Coordinates of C-alpha atoms in Angstrom, one line a residue:
X1 CA 265.9 117.1 -31.6
X2 CA 266.8 116.2 -35.2
X3 CA 263.6 117.6 -36.5
X4 CA 264.1 120.8 -34.6
X5 CA 267.7 121.1 -35.9
X6 CA 266.5 120.4 -39.5
X7 CA 263.8 123.1 -39.2
X8 CA 266.3 125.6 -37.9
X9 CA 268.8 124.7 -40.6
X10 CA 266.1 125.1 -43.3
X11 CA 265.2 128.6 -41.9
X12 CA 268.9 129.5 -41.8
X13 CA 269.4 128.3 -45.4
X14 CA 266.5 130.4 -46.6
X15 CA 268.4 133.4 -45.1
X16 CA 271.7 132.3 -46.7
X17 CA 273.2 131.6 -43.3
X18 CA 275.4 128.6 -42.5
X19 CA 273.7 125.5 -40.9
X20 CA 274.2 125.1 -37.1
X21 CA 276.8 122.4 -37.8
X22 CA 278.7 124.6 -40.2
X23 CA 278.6 127.5 -37.8
X24 CA 279.9 125.3 -34.9
X25 CA 282.7 124.1 -37.2
X26 CA 283.5 127.7 -38.2
X27 CA 283.7 128.6 -34.5
X28 CA 286.1 125.7 -33.8
X29 CA 288.4 126.8 -36.7
X30 CA 288.3 130.5 -35.8
X31 CA 289.2 129.7 -32.1
X32 CA 292.0 127.4 -33.2
X33 CA 293.4 130.1 -35.5
X34 CA 293.3 132.6 -32.7
X35 CA 295.1 130.1 -30.4
X36 CA 297.8 129.7 -33.0
X37 CA 298.2 133.4 -33.5
X38 CA 298.3 134.1 -29.8
X39 CA 300.8 131.3 -29.2
X40 CA 303.1 132.8 -31.8
X41 CA 303.0 136.2 -30.1
X42 CA 303.5 134.6 -26.7
X43 CA 300.3 135.9 -25.2
X44 CA 299.6 133.0 -22.9
X45 CA 296.3 134.3 -21.6
X46 CA 294.9 134.8 -25.1
X47 CA 296.1 131.4 -26.2
X48 CA 294.5 129.6 -23.3
X49 CA 291.3 131.5 -23.9
X50 CA 291.2 130.6 -27.6
X51 CA 292.1 127.0 -26.9
X52 CA 289.3 126.9 -24.3
X53 CA 286.8 128.2 -26.8
X54 CA 287.9 125.7 -29.4
X55 CA 287.5 122.9 -26.9
X56 CA 284.0 124.1 -26.0
X57 CA 283.0 124.2 -29.7
X58 CA 284.5 120.7 -30.2
X59 CA 282.5 119.4 -27.3
X60 CA 279.3 120.7 -29.0
X61 CA 280.2 118.8 -32.1
X62 CA 281.1 115.7 -30.2
X63 CA 277.8 115.7 -28.3
X64 CA 276.0 115.9 -31.6
X65 CA 277.9 112.8 -32.7
X66 CA 280.0 114.5 -35.3
X67 CA 283.8 114.2 -35.8
X68 CA 285.8 117.3 -36.1
X69 CA 289.1 117.0 -37.9
X70 CA 291.7 119.5 -37.0
X71 CA 294.3 120.3 -39.6
X72 CA 297.7 118.8 -38.7
X73 CA 296.2 116.2 -36.3
X74 CA 295.8 112.5 -37.2

């Protein structure tokens, strides 16, 4: 699996695209930002949806053995 991921990341780098890990982290941060924005505007459904997406992206990172640090959390 690591060799496949390395090959995919090499192809993505050749096209100036983020690595799979960077893309997953970007997805986590975007979903978290959407959740915060929705929470401030009191759109409960949107907040739950964005939080769910952030959790799903976090699980991808966790399965890959990476730690995702979320700003404001210790």
